Amino acid sequence: MSTIRYHDFDDIDTLSTSLSQQWLDIIHSATSPVSFALAGGTTPAPVYRRLDALLNASTTPHQPVTLVATDERWVEDDDAQSNEGLFRRCLPLSAAKQHWQLLSLKNTAPTPAAATAAIDARLREQLPQAFSAVLLGMGADGHIASLFPGAPVQQDQRTCLAALHPQTQQSRMSLSLPRLLHTERIWLLMTGAEKRRVLEDAEQQQLPISALLRDAGCPIDVFWCP
């Protein structure tokens, strides 16, 4: 099992300030292009907004920054459920200054399954190196990205795979577990006692988060608040 380092905060605001500053420091200290895989959903949005403000205020030159979603719903960017749309909505100031570019997990194919080969090729061509950091959330069922309990975490040795939400049957594209693990750092962002218990019990379970803890080649920094 990987080493888990807990960073506990009183609220999401102090958590966001700490994590976004660490993120900015990585960007500014890098000597080569950097890339980050980012979770969607409402929980990390304050972190993204705080980073946006920091990047917008910064005058320090930095290497090119690429962002990619850990997973994406097969919807248009202007759909409220789109993670890629979320990044654009939360990071508008730094986007306007071209502080980062977004590498999409989508194309014009009708389904994620039909797009997997093309998205895999895109990722291999444009992101061959390890991520500088992967920012993940975790569901109460132990899922990460769109890797759900009982479903594959990799298909055909590709960097991504088509996925279905087990309840809604919504189509998604997800980075595979091996691609998520090809990173220098893992940040796990969680709120609430229930998810913390799931994480603390994960070693005895067979969940996607269990596989992450088992196979990660770096410590996992957990940023948690009630």
C-alpha positions as YAML, in Angstrom:
chain: A
units: angstrom
residues:
- id: 1
  name: MET
  ca: [0.00, 0.00, 0.00]
- id: 2
  name: SER
  ca: [1.15, 3.53, -0.74]
- id: 3
  name: THR
  ca: [1.86, 5.96, 2.04]
- id: 4
  name: ILE
  ca: [-1.16, 8.16, 2.77]
- id: 5
  name: ARG
  ca: [-0.45, 11.64, 4.11]
- id: 6
  name: TYR
  ca: [-3.46, 13.40, 5.55]
- id: 7
  name: HIS
  ca: [-3.80, 17.18, 5.41]
- id: 8
  name: ASP
  ca: [-6.84, 18.17, 7.47]
- id: 9
  name: PHE
  ca: [-8.55, 21.56, 7.21]
- id: 10
  name: ASP
  ca: [-11.45, 23.22, 8.97]
- id: 11
  name: ASP
  ca: [-13.24, 24.16, 5.75]
- id: 12
  name: ILE
  ca: [-13.00, 24.10, 1.98]
- id: 13
  name: ASP
  ca: [-11.69, 27.67, 1.81]
- id: 14
  name: THR
  ca: [-8.54, 26.98, 3.82]
- id: 15
  name: LEU
  ca: [-8.09, 23.69, 1.98]
- id: 16
  name: SER
  ca: [-8.35, 25.46, -1.38]
- id: 17
  name: THR
  ca: [-5.84, 28.11, -0.36]
- id: 18
  name: SER
  ca: [-3.28, 25.51, 0.69]
- id: 19
  name: LEU
  ca: [-3.67, 23.19, -2.27]
- id: 20
  name: SER
  ca: [-3.78, 25.92, -4.90]
- id: 21
  name: GLN
  ca: [-0.59, 27.49, -3.53]
- id: 22
  name: GLN
  ca: [1.17, 24.12, -3.65]
- id: 23
  name: TRP
  ca: [-0.07, 23.74, -7.22]
- id: 24
  name: LEU
  ca: [1.19, 27.20, -8.19]
- id: 25
  name: ASP
  ca: [4.60, 26.46, -6.66]
- id: 26
  name: ILE
  ca: [4.91, 23.35, -8.85]
- id: 27
  name: ILE
  ca: [4.07, 25.37, -11.95]
- id: 28
  name: HIS
  ca: [6.57, 28.10, -11.12]
- id: 29
  name: SER
  ca: [9.40, 25.74, -10.17]
- id: 30
  name: ALA
  ca: [9.10, 23.52, -13.23]
- id: 31
  name: THR
  ca: [11.94, 23.49, -15.74]
- id: 32
  name: SER
  ca: [9.96, 21.66, -18.44]
- id: 33
  name: PRO
  ca: [6.29, 21.58, -19.52]
- id: 34
  name: VAL
  ca: [3.89, 20.40, -16.83]
- id: 35
  name: SER
  ca: [0.56, 18.60, -16.98]
- id: 36
  name: PHE
  ca: [-2.21, 17.93, -14.50]
- id: 37
  name: ALA
  ca: [-5.16, 15.53, -14.54]
- id: 38
  name: LEU
  ca: [-8.14, 17.09, -12.76]
- id: 39
  name: ALA
  ca: [-11.29, 15.75, -11.14]
- id: 40
  name: GLY
  ca: [-14.65, 17.22, -12.00]
- id: 41
  name: GLY
  ca: [-17.63, 17.84, -9.78]
- id: 42
  name: THR
  ca: [-18.45, 20.54, -7.28]
- id: 43
  name: THR
  ca: [-15.92, 19.69, -4.55]
- id: 44
  name: PRO
  ca: [-12.73, 20.79, -6.37]
- id: 45
  name: ALA
  ca: [-14.31, 23.88, -7.95]
- id: 46
  name: PRO
  ca: [-13.13, 26.24, -5.15]
- id: 47
  name: VAL
  ca: [-9.57, 24.96, -5.64]
- id: 48
  name: TYR
  ca: [-9.74, 25.76, -9.34]
- id: 49
  name: ARG
  ca: [-11.16, 29.22, -8.71]
- id: 50
  name: ARG
  ca: [-8.41, 29.97, -6.19]
- id: 51
  name: LEU
  ca: [-5.71, 28.79, -8.60]
- id: 52
  name: ASP
  ca: [-7.26, 30.96, -11.30]
- id: 53
  name: ALA
  ca: [-6.89, 34.03, -9.09]
- id: 54
  name: LEU
  ca: [-3.29, 33.14, -8.22]
- id: 55
  name: LEU
  ca: [-2.30, 32.56, -11.83]
- id: 56
  name: ASN
  ca: [-4.04, 35.73, -12.95]
- id: 57
  name: ALA
  ca: [-2.16, 37.79, -10.36]
- id: 58
  name: SER
  ca: [1.19, 36.17, -11.06]
- id: 59
  name: THR
  ca: [3.81, 37.81, -13.24]
- id: 60
  name: THR
  ca: [6.31, 34.95, -12.91]
- id: 61
  name: PRO
  ca: [7.03, 33.25, -16.25]
- id: 62
  name: HIS
  ca: [6.43, 29.53, -16.31]
- id: 63
  name: GLN
  ca: [6.61, 26.49, -18.53]
- id: 64
  name: PRO
  ca: [3.58, 25.50, -20.63]
- id: 65
  name: VAL
  ca: [0.76, 23.95, -18.57]
- id: 66
  name: THR
  ca: [-1.60, 21.30, -19.91]
- id: 67
  name: LEU
  ca: [-4.79, 20.30, -18.14]
- id: 68
  name: VAL
  ca: [-6.83, 17.17, -18.82]
- id: 69
  name: ALA
  ca: [-9.90, 15.82, -17.06]
- id: 70
  name: THR
  ca: [-9.58, 12.54, -15.18]
- id: 71
  name: ASP
  ca: [-12.92, 11.71, -16.78]
- id: 72
  name: GLU
  ca: [-15.57, 13.40, -18.85]
- id: 73
  name: ARG
  ca: [-19.25, 12.94, -19.55]
- id: 74
  name: TRP
  ca: [-20.17, 12.60, -23.23]
- id: 75
  name: VAL
  ca: [-21.93, 15.97, -23.36]
- id: 76
  name: GLU
  ca: [-21.21, 19.38, -24.87]
- id: 77
  name: ASP
  ca: [-18.88, 21.73, -22.99]
- id: 78
  name: ASP
  ca: [-21.72, 24.12, -22.21]
- id: 79
  name: ASP
  ca: [-23.65, 21.35, -20.45]
- id: 80
  name: ALA
  ca: [-23.59, 21.87, -16.68]
- id: 81
  name: GLN
  ca: [-22.35, 18.27, -16.25]
- id: 82
  name: SER
  ca: [-19.25, 18.72, -18.42]
- id: 83
  name: ASN
  ca: [-15.99, 18.58, -16.47]
- id: 84
  name: GLU
  ca: [-14.10, 20.30, -19.27]
- id: 85
  name: GLY
  ca: [-16.72, 23.03, -19.21]
- id: 86
  name: LEU
  ca: [-16.26, 23.26, -15.43]
- id: 87
  name: PHE
  ca: [-12.54, 23.95, -15.85]
- id: 88
  name: ARG
  ca: [-13.25, 26.75, -18.29]
- id: 89
  name: ARG
  ca: [-15.86, 28.25, -15.97]
- id: 90
  name: CYS
  ca: [-13.60, 28.08, -12.91]
- id: 91
  name: LEU
  ca: [-10.37, 29.21, -14.60]
- id: 92
  name: PRO
  ca: [-11.50, 32.00, -16.96]
- id: 93
  name: LEU
  ca: [-8.97, 34.67, -15.98]
- id: 94
  name: SER
  ca: [-5.91, 32.48, -16.43]
- id: 95
  name: ALA
  ca: [-7.42, 31.00, -19.61]
- id: 96
  name: ALA
  ca: [-7.71, 34.49, -21.08]
- id: 97
  name: LYS
  ca: [-4.00, 35.00, -20.40]
- id: 98
  name: GLN
  ca: [-3.22, 31.59, -21.95]
- id: 99
  name: HIS
  ca: [-1.67, 30.30, -18.74]
- id: 100
  name: TRP
  ca: [-2.85, 26.79, -19.62]
- id: 101
  name: GLN
  ca: [-4.30, 24.69, -22.43]
- id: 102
  name: LEU
  ca: [-6.91, 21.97, -22.13]
- id: 103
  name: LEU
  ca: [-6.44, 18.58, -23.76]
- id: 104
  name: SER
  ca: [-9.90, 17.17, -24.37]
- id: 105
  name: LEU
  ca: [-11.10, 13.63, -23.67]
- id: 106
  name: LYS
  ca: [-13.85, 14.10, -26.28]
- id: 107
  name: ASN
  ca: [-14.21, 14.24, -30.04]
- id: 108
  name: THR
  ca: [-17.11, 14.16, -32.48]
- id: 109
  name: ALA
  ca: [-17.67, 10.40, -32.28]
- id: 110
  name: PRO
  ca: [-21.20, 9.43, -31.22]
- id: 111
  name: THR
  ca: [-20.07, 7.45, -28.18]
- id: 112
  name: PRO
  ca: [-17.01, 7.17, -25.93]
- id: 113
  name: ALA
  ca: [-16.49, 3.58, -27.09]
- id: 114
  name: ALA
  ca: [-16.22, 4.77, -30.68]
- id: 115
  name: ALA
  ca: [-13.73, 7.48, -29.66]
- id: 116
  name: THR
  ca: [-11.43, 5.46, -27.41]
- id: 117
  name: ALA
  ca: [-8.74, 4.67, -29.98]
- id: 118
  name: ALA
  ca: [-8.54, 8.29, -31.17]
- id: 119
  name: ILE
  ca: [-8.45, 9.74, -27.65]
- id: 120
  name: ASP
  ca: [-5.80, 7.20, -26.64]
- id: 121
  name: ALA
  ca: [-3.66, 8.29, -29.60]
- id: 122
  name: ARG
  ca: [-4.18, 11.96, -28.68]
- id: 123
  name: LEU
  ca: [-3.07, 11.36, -25.10]
- id: 124
  name: ARG
  ca: [-0.01, 9.35, -26.13]
- id: 125
  name: GLU
  ca: [1.05, 11.99, -28.65]
- id: 126
  name: GLN
  ca: [0.43, 15.11, -26.58]
- id: 127
  name: LEU
  ca: [1.01, 13.78, -23.04]
- id: 128
  name: PRO
  ca: [3.70, 11.10, -23.25]
- id: 129
  name: GLN
  ca: [5.28, 12.08, -19.93]
- id: 130
  name: ALA
  ca: [4.09, 11.50, -16.38]
- id: 131
  name: PHE
  ca: [1.60, 13.97, -14.97]
- id: 132
  name: SER
  ca: [3.07, 16.53, -12.61]
- id: 133
  name: ALA
  ca: [0.09, 15.78, -10.36]
- id: 134
  name: VAL
  ca: [-3.26, 14.02, -10.52]
- id: 135
  name: LEU
  ca: [-6.09, 15.59, -8.52]
- id: 136
  name: LEU
  ca: [-8.76, 13.00, -7.75]
- id: 137
  name: GLY
  ca: [-12.03, 12.93, -5.94]
- id: 138
  name: MET
  ca: [-13.63, 9.78, -4.57]
- id: 139
  name: GLY
  ca: [-17.24, 8.68, -4.41]
- id: 140
  name: ALA
  ca: [-18.80, 7.12, -1.33]
- id: 141
  name: ASP
  ca: [-18.76, 3.83, -3.26]
- id: 142
  name: GLY
  ca: [-14.97, 4.04, -3.66]
- id: 143
  name: HIS
  ca: [-14.95, 5.05, -7.33]
- id: 144
  name: ILE
  ca: [-12.32, 7.39, -8.76]
- id: 145
  name: ALA
  ca: [-12.56, 9.23, -12.09]
- id: 146
  name: SER
  ca: [-15.19, 7.11, -13.89]
- id: 147
  name: LEU
  ca: [-13.70, 3.84, -12.68]
- id: 148
  name: PHE
  ca: [-16.58, 2.25, -10.81]
- id: 149
  name: PRO
  ca: [-16.68, -0.81, -8.52]
- id: 150
  name: GLY
  ca: [-16.96, -4.02, -10.53]
- id: 151
  name: ALA
  ca: [-16.10, -2.31, -13.84]
- id: 152
  name: PRO
  ca: [-12.77, -2.42, -15.74]
- id: 153
  name: VAL
  ca: [-10.03, 0.01, -14.79]
- id: 154
  name: GLN
  ca: [-8.19, -0.55, -18.08]
- id: 155
  name: GLN
  ca: [-9.06, -1.87, -21.54]
- id: 156
  name: ASP
  ca: [-6.72, -3.04, -24.32]
- id: 157
  name: GLN
  ca: [-3.69, -1.39, -22.69]
- id: 158
  name: ARG
  ca: [-5.07, 2.03, -23.63]
- id: 159
  name: THR
  ca: [-4.68, 5.21, -21.62]
- id: 160
  name: CYS
  ca: [-8.44, 5.74, -21.53]
- id: 161
  name: LEU
  ca: [-11.62, 3.72, -21.60]
- id: 162
  name: ALA
  ca: [-15.34, 4.13, -22.12]
- id: 163
  name: ALA
  ca: [-17.40, 3.90, -18.94]
- id: 164
  name: LEU
  ca: [-21.03, 3.90, -17.83]
- id: 165
  name: HIS
  ca: [-22.32, 5.34, -14.59]
- id: 166
  name: PRO
  ca: [-23.84, 2.30, -12.85]
- id: 167
  name: GLN
  ca: [-27.04, 4.06, -11.80]
- id: 168
  name: THR
  ca: [-27.74, 6.58, -14.56]
- id: 169
  name: GLN
  ca: [-26.07, 4.65, -17.42]
- id: 170
  name: GLN
  ca: [-24.56, 7.95, -18.52]
- id: 171
  name: SER
  ca: [-21.74, 7.55, -21.07]
- id: 172
  name: ARG
  ca: [-18.31, 8.74, -20.04]
- id: 173
  name: MET
  ca: [-14.66, 8.69, -21.02]
- id: 174
  name: SER
  ca: [-12.17, 8.02, -18.24]
- id: 175
  name: LEU
  ca: [-8.43, 7.88, -17.93]
- id: 176
  name: SER
  ca: [-7.39, 4.33, -17.16]
- id: 177
  name: LEU
  ca: [-5.91, 3.44, -13.79]
- id: 178
  name: PRO
  ca: [-2.39, 2.94, -15.23]
- id: 179
  name: ARG
  ca: [-2.54, 6.40, -16.84]
- id: 180
  name: LEU
  ca: [-3.73, 7.98, -13.59]
- id: 181
  name: LEU
  ca: [-0.84, 6.28, -11.81]
- id: 182
  name: HIS
  ca: [1.69, 7.62, -14.34]
- id: 183
  name: THR
  ca: [2.25, 10.72, -12.23]
- id: 184
  name: GLU
  ca: [4.71, 12.35, -9.89]
- id: 185
  name: ARG
  ca: [2.06, 13.21, -7.28]
- id: 186
  name: ILE
  ca: [-1.45, 12.18, -6.34]
- id: 187
  name: TRP
  ca: [-3.76, 14.60, -4.54]
- id: 188
  name: LEU
  ca: [-6.98, 13.09, -3.21]
- id: 189
  name: LEU
  ca: [-9.57, 15.71, -2.33]
- id: 190
  name: MET
  ca: [-12.39, 14.65, -0.01]
- id: 191
  name: THR
  ca: [-15.00, 16.14, 2.27]
- id: 192
  name: GLY
  ca: [-17.09, 14.52, 4.98]
- id: 193
  name: ALA
  ca: [-16.67, 11.71, 7.49]
- id: 194
  name: GLU
  ca: [-18.30, 9.05, 5.30]
- id: 195
  name: LYS
  ca: [-15.73, 9.25, 2.50]
- id: 196
  name: ARG
  ca: [-12.88, 9.34, 5.00]
- id: 197
  name: ARG
  ca: [-14.13, 6.07, 6.48]
- id: 198
  name: VAL
  ca: [-14.29, 4.54, 3.00]
- id: 199
  name: LEU
  ca: [-10.67, 5.53, 2.40]
- id: 200
  name: GLU
  ca: [-9.51, 4.26, 5.79]
- id: 201
  name: ASP
  ca: [-11.20, 0.90, 5.12]
- id: 202
  name: ALA
  ca: [-10.08, 0.65, 1.48]
- id: 203
  name: GLU
  ca: [-7.18, -1.71, 2.20]
- id: 204
  name: GLN
  ca: [-9.67, -4.44, 3.11]
- id: 205
  name: GLN
  ca: [-11.87, -3.82, 0.06]
- id: 206
  name: GLN
  ca: [-11.77, -4.49, -3.68]
- id: 207
  name: LEU
  ca: [-12.62, -1.00, -4.93]
- id: 208
  name: PRO
  ca: [-11.06, 1.32, -7.50]
- id: 209
  name: ILE
  ca: [-9.66, 3.43, -4.64]
- id: 210
  name: SER
  ca: [-8.15, 0.24, -3.19]
- id: 211
  name: ALA
  ca: [-6.33, -0.41, -6.48]
- id: 212
  name: LEU
  ca: [-5.06, 3.17, -6.50]
- id: 213
  name: LEU
  ca: [-3.66, 2.82, -2.98]
- id: 214
  name: ARG
  ca: [-2.13, -0.56, -3.79]
- id: 215
  name: ASP
  ca: [-0.46, 0.35, -7.08]
- id: 216
  name: ALA
  ca: [0.53, 4.01, -6.72]
- id: 217
  name: GLY
  ca: [4.25, 4.62, -7.08]
- id: 218
  name: CYS
  ca: [4.18, 7.79, -5.00]
- id: 219
  name: PRO
  ca: [2.67, 8.88, -1.67]
- id: 220
  name: ILE
  ca: [-0.96, 9.97, -1.78]
- id: 221
  name: ASP
  ca: [-1.68, 13.35, -0.22]
- id: 222
  name: VAL
  ca: [-5.23, 13.49, 1.09]
- id: 223
  name: PHE
  ca: [-6.71, 16.97, 1.42]
- id: 224
  name: TRP
  ca: [-9.73, 16.61, 3.68]
- id: 225
  name: CYS
  ca: [-12.23, 18.86, 5.41]
- id: 226
  name: PRO
  ca: [-15.57, 18.18, 7.10]
...
